[in-house]
Coordinates of C-alpha atoms and ligand atoms in Angstrom, one line a residue:
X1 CA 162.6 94.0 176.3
X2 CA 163.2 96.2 179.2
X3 CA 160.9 98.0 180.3
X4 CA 162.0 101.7 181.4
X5 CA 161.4 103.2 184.8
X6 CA 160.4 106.5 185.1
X7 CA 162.5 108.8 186.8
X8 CA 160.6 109.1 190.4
X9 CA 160.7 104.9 190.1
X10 CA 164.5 105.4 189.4
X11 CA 165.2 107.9 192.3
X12 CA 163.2 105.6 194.7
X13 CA 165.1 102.3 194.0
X14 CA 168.7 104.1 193.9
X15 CA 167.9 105.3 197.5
X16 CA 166.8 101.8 198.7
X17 CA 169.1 99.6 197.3
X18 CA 172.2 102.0 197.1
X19 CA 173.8 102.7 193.5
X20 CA 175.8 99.7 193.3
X21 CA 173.3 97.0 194.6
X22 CA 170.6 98.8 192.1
X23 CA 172.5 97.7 189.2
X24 CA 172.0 94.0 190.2
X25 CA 168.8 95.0 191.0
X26 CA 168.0 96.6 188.0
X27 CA 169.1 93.3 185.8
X28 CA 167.4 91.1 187.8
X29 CA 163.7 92.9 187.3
X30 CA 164.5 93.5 183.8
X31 CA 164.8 89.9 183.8
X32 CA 161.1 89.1 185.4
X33 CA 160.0 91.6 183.4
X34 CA 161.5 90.3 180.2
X35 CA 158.6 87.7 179.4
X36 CA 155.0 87.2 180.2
X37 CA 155.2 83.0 180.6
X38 CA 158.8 82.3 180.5
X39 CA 160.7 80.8 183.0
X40 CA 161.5 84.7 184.8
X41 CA 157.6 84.8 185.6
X42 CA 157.9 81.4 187.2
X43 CA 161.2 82.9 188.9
X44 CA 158.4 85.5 190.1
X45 CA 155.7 83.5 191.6
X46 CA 158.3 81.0 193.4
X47 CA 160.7 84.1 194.9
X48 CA 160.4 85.3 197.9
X49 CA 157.3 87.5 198.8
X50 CA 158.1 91.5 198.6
X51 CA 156.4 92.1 202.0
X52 CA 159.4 89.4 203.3
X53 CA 162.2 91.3 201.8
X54 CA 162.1 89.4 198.1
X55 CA 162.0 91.3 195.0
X56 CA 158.2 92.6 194.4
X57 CA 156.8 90.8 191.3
X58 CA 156.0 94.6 189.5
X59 CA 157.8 97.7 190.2
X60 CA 156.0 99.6 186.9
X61 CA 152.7 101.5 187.4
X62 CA 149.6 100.6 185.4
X63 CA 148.3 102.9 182.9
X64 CA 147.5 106.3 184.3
X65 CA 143.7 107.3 184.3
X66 CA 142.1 109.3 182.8
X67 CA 143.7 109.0 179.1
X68 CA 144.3 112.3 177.2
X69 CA 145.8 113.8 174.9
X70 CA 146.3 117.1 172.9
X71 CA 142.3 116.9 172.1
X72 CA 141.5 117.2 175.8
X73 CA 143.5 120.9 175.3
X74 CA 141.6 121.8 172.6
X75 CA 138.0 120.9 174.5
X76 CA 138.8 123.0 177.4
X77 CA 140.4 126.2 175.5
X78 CA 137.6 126.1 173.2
X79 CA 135.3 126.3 175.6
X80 CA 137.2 128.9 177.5
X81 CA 137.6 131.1 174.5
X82 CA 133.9 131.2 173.8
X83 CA 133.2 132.6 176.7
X84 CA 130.4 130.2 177.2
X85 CA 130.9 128.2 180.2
X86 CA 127.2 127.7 181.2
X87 CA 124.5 125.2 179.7
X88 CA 122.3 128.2 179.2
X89 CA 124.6 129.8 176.8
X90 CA 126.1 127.5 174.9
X91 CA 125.5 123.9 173.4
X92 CA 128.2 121.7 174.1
X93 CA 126.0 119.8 176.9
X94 CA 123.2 119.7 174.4
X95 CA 125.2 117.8 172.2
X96 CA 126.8 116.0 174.8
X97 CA 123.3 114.4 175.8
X98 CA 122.5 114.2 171.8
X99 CA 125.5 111.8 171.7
X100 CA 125.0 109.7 175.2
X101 CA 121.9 109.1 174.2
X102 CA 122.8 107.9 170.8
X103 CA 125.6 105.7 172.5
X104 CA 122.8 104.0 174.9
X105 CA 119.7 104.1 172.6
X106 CA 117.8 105.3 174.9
X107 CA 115.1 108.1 173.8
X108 CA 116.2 111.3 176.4
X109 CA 119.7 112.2 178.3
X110 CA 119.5 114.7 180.8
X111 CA 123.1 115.6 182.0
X112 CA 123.7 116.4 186.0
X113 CA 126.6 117.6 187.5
X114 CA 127.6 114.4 189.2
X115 CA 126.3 110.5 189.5
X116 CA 125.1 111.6 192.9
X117 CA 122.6 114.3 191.5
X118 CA 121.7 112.2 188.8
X119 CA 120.0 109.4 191.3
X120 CA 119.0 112.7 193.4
X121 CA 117.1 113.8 190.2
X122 CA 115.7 110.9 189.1
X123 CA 114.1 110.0 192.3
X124 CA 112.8 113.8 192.6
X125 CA 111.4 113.4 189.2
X126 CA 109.2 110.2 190.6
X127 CA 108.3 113.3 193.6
X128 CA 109.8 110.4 196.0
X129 CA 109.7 112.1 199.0
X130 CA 109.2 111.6 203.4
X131 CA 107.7 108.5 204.0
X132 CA 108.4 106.7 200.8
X133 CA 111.0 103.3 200.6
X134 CA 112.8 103.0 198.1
X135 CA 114.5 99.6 198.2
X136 CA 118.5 99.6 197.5
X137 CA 121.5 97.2 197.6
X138 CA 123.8 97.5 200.7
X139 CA 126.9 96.8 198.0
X140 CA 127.2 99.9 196.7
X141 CA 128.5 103.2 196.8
X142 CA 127.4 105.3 199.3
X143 CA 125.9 107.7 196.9
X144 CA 122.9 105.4 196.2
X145 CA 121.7 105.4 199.8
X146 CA 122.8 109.2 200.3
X147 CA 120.4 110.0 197.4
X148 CA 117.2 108.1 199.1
X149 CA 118.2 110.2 202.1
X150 CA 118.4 113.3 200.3
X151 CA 114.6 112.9 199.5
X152 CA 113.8 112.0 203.6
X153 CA 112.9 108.3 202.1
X154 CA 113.6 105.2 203.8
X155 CA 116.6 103.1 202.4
X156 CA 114.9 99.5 202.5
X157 CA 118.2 97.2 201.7
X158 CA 117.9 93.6 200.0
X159 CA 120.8 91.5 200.5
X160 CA 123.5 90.8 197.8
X161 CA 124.2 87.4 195.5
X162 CA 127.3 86.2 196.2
X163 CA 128.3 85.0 192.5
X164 CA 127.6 88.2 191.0
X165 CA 127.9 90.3 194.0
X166 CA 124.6 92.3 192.7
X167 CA 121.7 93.1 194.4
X168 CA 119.9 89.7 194.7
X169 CA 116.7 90.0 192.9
X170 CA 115.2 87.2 194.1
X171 CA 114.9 89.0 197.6
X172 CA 113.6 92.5 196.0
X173 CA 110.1 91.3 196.1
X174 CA 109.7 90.5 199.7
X175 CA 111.4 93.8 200.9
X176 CA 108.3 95.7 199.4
X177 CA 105.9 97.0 201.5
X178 CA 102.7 99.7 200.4
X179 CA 105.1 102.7 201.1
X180 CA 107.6 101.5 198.4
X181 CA 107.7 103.5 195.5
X182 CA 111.0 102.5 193.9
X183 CA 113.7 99.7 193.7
X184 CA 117.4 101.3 192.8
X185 CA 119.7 98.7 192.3
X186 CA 123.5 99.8 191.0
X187 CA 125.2 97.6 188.6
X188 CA 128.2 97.7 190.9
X189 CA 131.7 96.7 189.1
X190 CA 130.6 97.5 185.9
X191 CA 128.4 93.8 186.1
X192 CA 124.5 93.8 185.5
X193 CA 121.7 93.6 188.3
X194 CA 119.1 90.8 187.6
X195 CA 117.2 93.0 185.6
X196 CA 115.0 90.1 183.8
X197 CA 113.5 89.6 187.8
X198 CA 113.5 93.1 188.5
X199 CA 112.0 94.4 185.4
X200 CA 109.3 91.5 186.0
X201 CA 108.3 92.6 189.9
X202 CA 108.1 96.1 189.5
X203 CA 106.1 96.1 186.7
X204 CA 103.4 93.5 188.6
X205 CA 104.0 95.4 191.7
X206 CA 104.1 98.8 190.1
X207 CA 107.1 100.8 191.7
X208 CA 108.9 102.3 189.8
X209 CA 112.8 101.0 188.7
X210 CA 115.4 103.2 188.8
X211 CA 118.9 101.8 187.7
X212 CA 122.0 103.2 189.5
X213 CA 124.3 102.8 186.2
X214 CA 126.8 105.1 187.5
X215 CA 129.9 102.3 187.5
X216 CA 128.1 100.6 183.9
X217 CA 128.9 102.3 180.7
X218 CA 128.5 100.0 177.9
X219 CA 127.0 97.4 180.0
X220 CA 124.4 95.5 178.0
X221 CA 121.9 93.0 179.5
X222 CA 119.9 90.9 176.5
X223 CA 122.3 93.1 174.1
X224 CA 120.9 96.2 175.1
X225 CA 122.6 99.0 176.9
X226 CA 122.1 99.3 181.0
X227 CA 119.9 101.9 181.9
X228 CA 117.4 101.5 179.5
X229 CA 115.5 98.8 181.5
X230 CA 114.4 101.2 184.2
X231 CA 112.6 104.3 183.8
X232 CA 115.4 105.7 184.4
X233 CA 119.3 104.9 184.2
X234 CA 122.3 106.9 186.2
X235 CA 125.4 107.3 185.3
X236 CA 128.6 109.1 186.4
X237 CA 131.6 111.1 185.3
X238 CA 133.6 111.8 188.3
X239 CA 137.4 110.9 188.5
X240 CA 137.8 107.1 188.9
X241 CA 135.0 105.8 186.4
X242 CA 135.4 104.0 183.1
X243 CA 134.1 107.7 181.5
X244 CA 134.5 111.1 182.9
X245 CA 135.2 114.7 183.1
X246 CA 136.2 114.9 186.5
X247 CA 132.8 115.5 188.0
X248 CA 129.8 114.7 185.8
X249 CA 126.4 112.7 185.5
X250 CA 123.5 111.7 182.9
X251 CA 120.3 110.5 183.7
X252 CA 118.5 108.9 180.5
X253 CA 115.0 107.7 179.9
X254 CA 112.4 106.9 177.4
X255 CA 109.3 108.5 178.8
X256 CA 108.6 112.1 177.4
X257 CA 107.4 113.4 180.8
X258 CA 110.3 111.8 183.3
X259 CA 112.4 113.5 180.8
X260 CA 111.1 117.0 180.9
X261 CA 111.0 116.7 184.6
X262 CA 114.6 115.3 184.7
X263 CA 115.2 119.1 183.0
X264 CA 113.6 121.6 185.3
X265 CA 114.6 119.3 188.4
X266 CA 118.7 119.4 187.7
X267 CA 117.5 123.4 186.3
X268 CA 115.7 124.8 189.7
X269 CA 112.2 123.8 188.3
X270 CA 112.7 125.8 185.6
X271 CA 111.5 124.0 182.1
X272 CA 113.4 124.0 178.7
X273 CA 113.5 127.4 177.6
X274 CA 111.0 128.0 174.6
X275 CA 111.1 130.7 171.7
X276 CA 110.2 133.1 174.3
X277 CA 112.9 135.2 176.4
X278 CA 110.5 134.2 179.6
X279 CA 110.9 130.8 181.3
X280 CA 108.4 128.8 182.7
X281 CA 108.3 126.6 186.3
X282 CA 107.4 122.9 185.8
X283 CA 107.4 119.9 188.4
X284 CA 107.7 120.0 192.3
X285 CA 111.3 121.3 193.1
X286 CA 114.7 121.1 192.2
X287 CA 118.0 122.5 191.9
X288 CA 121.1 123.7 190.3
X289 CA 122.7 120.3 189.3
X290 CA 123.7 121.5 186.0
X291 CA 127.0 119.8 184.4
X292 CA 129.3 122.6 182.5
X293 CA 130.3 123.3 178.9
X294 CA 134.3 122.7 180.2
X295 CA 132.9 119.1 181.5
X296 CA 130.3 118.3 178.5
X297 CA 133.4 119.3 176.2
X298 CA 136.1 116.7 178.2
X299 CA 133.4 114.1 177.7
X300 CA 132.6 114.3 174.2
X301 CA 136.6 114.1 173.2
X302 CA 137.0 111.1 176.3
X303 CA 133.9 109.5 174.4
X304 CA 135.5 108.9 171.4
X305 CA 138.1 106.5 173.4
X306 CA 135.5 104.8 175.5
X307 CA 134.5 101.8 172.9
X308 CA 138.3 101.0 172.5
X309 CA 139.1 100.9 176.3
X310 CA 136.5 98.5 176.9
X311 CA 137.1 96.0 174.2
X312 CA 140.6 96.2 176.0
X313 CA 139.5 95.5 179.4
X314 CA 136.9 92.9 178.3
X315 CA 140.4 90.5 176.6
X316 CA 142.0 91.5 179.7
X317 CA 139.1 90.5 182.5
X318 CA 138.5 87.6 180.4
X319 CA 142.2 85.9 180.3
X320 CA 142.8 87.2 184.5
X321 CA 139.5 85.2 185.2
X322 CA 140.2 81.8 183.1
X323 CA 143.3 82.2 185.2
X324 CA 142.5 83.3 188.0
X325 CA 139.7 80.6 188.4
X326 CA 142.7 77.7 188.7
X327 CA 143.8 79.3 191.5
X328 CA 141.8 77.4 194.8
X329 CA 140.7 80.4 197.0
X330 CA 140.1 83.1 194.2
X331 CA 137.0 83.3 193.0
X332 CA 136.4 86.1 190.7
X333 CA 132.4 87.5 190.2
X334 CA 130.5 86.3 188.2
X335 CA 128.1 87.1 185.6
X336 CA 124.0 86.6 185.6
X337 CA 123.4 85.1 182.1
X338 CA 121.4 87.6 180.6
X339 CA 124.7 90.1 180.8
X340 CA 126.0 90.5 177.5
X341 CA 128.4 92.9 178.6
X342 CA 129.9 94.0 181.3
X343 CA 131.9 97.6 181.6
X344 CA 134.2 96.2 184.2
X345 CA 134.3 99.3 186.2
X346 CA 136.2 97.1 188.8
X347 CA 137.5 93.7 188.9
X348 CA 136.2 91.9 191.5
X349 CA 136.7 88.4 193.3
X350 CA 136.1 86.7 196.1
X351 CA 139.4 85.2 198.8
X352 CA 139.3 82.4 200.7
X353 CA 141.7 82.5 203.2
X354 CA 141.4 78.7 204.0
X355 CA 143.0 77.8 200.6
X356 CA 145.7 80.7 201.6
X357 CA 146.9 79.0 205.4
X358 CA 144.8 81.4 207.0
X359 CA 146.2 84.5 205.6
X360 CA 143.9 87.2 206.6
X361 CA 142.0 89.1 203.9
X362 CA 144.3 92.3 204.9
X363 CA 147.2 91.2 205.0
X364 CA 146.8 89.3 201.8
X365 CA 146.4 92.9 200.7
X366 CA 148.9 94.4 201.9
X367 CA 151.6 91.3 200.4
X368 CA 149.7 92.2 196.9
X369 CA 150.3 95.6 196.9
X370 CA 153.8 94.9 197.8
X371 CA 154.6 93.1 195.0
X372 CA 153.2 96.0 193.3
X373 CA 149.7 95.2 192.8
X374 CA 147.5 97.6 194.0
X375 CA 144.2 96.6 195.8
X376 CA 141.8 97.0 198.0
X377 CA 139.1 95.5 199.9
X378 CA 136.0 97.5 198.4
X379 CA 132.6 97.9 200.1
X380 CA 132.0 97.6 203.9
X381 CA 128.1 96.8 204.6
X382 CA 126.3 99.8 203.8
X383 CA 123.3 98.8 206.1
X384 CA 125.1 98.6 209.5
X385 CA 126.7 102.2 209.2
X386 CA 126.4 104.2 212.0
X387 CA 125.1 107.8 209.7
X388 CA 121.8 105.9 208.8
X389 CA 120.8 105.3 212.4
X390 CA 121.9 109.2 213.0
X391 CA 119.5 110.0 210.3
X392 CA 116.7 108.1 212.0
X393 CA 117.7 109.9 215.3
X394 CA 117.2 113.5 213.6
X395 CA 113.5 115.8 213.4
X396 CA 112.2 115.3 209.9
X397 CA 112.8 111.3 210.5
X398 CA 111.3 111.4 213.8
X399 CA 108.3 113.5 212.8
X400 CA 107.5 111.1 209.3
X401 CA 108.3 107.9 210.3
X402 CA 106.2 105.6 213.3
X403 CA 108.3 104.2 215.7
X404 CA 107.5 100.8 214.5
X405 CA 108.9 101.0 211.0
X406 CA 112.1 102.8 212.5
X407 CA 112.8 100.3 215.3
X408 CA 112.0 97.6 212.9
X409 CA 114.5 98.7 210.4
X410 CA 117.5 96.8 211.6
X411 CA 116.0 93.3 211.8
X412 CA 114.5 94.0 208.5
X413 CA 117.3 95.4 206.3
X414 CA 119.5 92.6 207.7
X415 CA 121.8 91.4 205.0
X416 CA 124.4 88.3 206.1
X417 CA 125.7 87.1 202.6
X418 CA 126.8 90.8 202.4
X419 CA 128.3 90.9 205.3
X420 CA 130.1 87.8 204.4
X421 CA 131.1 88.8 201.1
X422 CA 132.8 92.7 202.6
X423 CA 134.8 90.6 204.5
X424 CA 136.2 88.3 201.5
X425 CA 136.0 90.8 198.5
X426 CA 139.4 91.9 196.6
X427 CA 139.3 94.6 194.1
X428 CA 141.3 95.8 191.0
X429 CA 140.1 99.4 190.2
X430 CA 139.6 99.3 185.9
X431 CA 142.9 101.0 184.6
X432 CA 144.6 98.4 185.7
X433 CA 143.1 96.2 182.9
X434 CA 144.1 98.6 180.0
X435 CA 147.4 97.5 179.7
X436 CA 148.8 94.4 178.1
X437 CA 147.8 90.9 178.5
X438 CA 151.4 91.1 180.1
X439 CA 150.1 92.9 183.1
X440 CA 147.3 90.2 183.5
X441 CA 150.2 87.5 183.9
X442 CA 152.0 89.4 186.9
X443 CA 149.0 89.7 189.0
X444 CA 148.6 86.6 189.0
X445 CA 152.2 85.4 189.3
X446 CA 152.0 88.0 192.3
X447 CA 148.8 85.9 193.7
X448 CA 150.5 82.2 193.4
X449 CA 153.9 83.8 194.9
X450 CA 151.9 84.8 197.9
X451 CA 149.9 81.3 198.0
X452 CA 152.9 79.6 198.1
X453 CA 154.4 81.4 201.2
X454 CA 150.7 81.8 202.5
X455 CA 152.1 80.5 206.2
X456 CA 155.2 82.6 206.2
X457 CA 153.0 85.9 205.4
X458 CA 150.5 84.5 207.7
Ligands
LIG1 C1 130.3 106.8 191.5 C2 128.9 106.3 191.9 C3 127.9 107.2 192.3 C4 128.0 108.7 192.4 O1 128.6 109.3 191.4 P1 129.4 110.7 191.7 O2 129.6 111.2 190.3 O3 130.7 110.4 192.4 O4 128.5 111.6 192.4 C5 126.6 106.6 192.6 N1 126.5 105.3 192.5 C6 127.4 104.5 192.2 C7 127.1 103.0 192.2 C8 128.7 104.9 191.9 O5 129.7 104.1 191.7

């Protein structure tokens, strides 16, 4: 079978390779691209590396993010029609929450107009505030620590496990100190945080645990969803992740009080409006972090895809890691045991450049994404960014926080198996694991190719 290239694919190879030379070009690709295991993929990892002028290993796109199709028209122009854009007069996002919260059992979804407000409002809902720790993985998104920040709290960061590359629980207990009022791990890559160990300290120590969930839909840990195990779960929308309307976020819980104060918080301290025309003020503060009928409506049609996307990428993760794992130098992340499923939001693993004749990390990358792989080297440490000593610098942190803790801070929030592990980490962002098994068997064809001329790339 040969696969067809679009026309922009088409355009670019005629003006590379000239009409006549794109003809052989053309039959030799449709030849590596002929079989998954047959002797054309071995043709593929033995040929000469892309970034060395040899033909790349994959010259088709993986599938385009986010899916839609005609039902995606139909959310929006309903929407549009009805002239009810806003939360407050229509009940799109109502029934949005009605069905994430029936997707993730949990008791209450508020919806937020991004992943970022959603950790914003579930810390304000705790009234976390200047002076308080909350403690926080330095492997993470930046939107985790900006949300601590956004509260004047300290960001207390606990180093990361290098198999999983989660937060390492096992460290969470000696990073609290009597100021810490929550532990916010993320379930980064669509894996699952220790949450047995965490559950366990902050109970005994009593802080509260909020779960940054915003890369883990569907996760389960012990068969039940992510999210639930804290008293509060985020999750997020936006653009890139495994479900999403562009911009969007959900914060769910199953305590009664967090949940009406999840409400007024992402509602400018206004409460849920009663019979009454009047509204009533409830909690400490807030403010407008409301999702949109347009976004709640995208959601609920891009929901009823999301089961069937990840049963995809879980066969796909699963083969690329049982072969993956035979190569020496890859080692993908792993897995705590008590993750029953994992959303993988990213696929993640670990390169050794010893095994590769000291092939640097980037340009490893850059021969990958030549053969037309596209990849990236994820996180850099969180904890040794320069905006978090600027923060420390400005009034408010000054004023609340003793010169002690601040100048402290460094030594403290030290975190060397992270730093290790930004320096080795390779990452496959999650559409790429919605294609064909196919697609699983050219990366790595594109990964031996490069081990094999590891010195010549070198
Ligand atoms: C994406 C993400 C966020 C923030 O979500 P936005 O919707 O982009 O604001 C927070 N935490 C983690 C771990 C994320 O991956």
């Amino acid at each position: 079978m040969i696969k067809a290239f679009n026309r922009r694919q088409f355009l670019q190879t005629a003006t590379q390779a000239g009409a006549g030379a794109m003809a052989v070009r053309y039959a030799a690709l449709a030849g590596i691209l002929s079989s998954a295991s047959g002797p054309n993929l071995f043709a593929a990892e033995t040929g000469k590396p892309a970034k060395l002028g040899g033909q790349p290993v994959r010259t088709t796109p993986f599938p385009a993010w986010p899916v839609i199709d005609e039902r995606e028209d139909k959310a929006i122009l309903d929407v549009l029609h009805s002239r009810k854009w806003f939360r407050g007069d229509g009940q799109v996002v109502n029934h949005f929450e009605d069905a994430y919260l029936q997707l993730t059992g949990a008791k209450h979804c508020v919806a937020t107009a991004n992943g970022t407000s959603a950790v914003i409002a579930a810390l304000g809902s705790l009234d976390v505030g200047p002076g308080d720790e909350v403690i926080v993985p330095p492997y993470t998104f930046v939107a985790t620590i900006n949300a601590v920040f956004m509260h004047h709290a300290l960001p207390v960061f606990v180093d990361t496990d290098p198999d999983t590359f989660q937060m390492d629980a096992r460290k969470v207990e000696a990073a609290i100190s009597d100021r810490t009022v929550a532990v916010l791990p993320a379930h980064v890559g669509g894996g699952v945080a220790d949450l047995d160990t965490l559950v366990e300290i902050c109970q005994r120590r009593k802080v509260a645990l909020v779960e940054d969930a915003c890369q883990a839909h569907l996760a389960e840990w012990r068969g039940r969803k992510v999210g639930t195990y804290g008293a509060m779960g985020c999750f997020s929308f936006q653009a890139s992740k495994n479900l999403t309307s562009g911009e969007g976020g959900a914060v769910i819980t199953n305590d009664d009080e967090l949940a009406e104060r999840l409400y007024s918080f992402q509602n400018n301290c206004r409460a849920r409006k009663t019979a009454s025309f009047n509204f009533t003020y409830r909690g400490t503060r807030g403010a407008n972090l409301r999702l949109t009928e347009f976004q709640a409506s995208l959601l609920l049609v891009q929901m009823t895809r999301l089961e069937e996307q990840s049963k995809t990428r879980d066969a796909n993760a699963a083969y690329l890691t049982e072969q993956l794992r035979q190569i020496p130098g890859i080692i993908p992340a792993g897995q705590h045991e008590g993750c029953t499923r994992s959303s993988h939001h990213l696929y993640m693993f670990r390169y050794q450049k010893e095994q590769f004749a000291g092939l640097s990390r980037s340009k490893f990358l850059s021969a990958l994404s030549a053969e037309g792989i596209p990849c990236s080297g994820g996180y850099s440490p969180l904890n040794t960014e320069t905006f978090i000593q600027n923060n420390f610098k400005t009034r408010a942190f000054q004023r609340v926080y003793p010169p002690e803790v601040l100048a402290g801070w460094v030594e403290r929030t030290r975190c060397p198996v992270n730093d290790q592990l930004c320096l080795e980490a390779v990452w496959f962002t999650q559409n790429m694991l919605l294609g064909p098994r196919s697609d699983m068997d050219e990366i790595v064809a594109a990964i031996k190719k490069i081990q094999t001329h590891a010195a010549e790339l070198a």
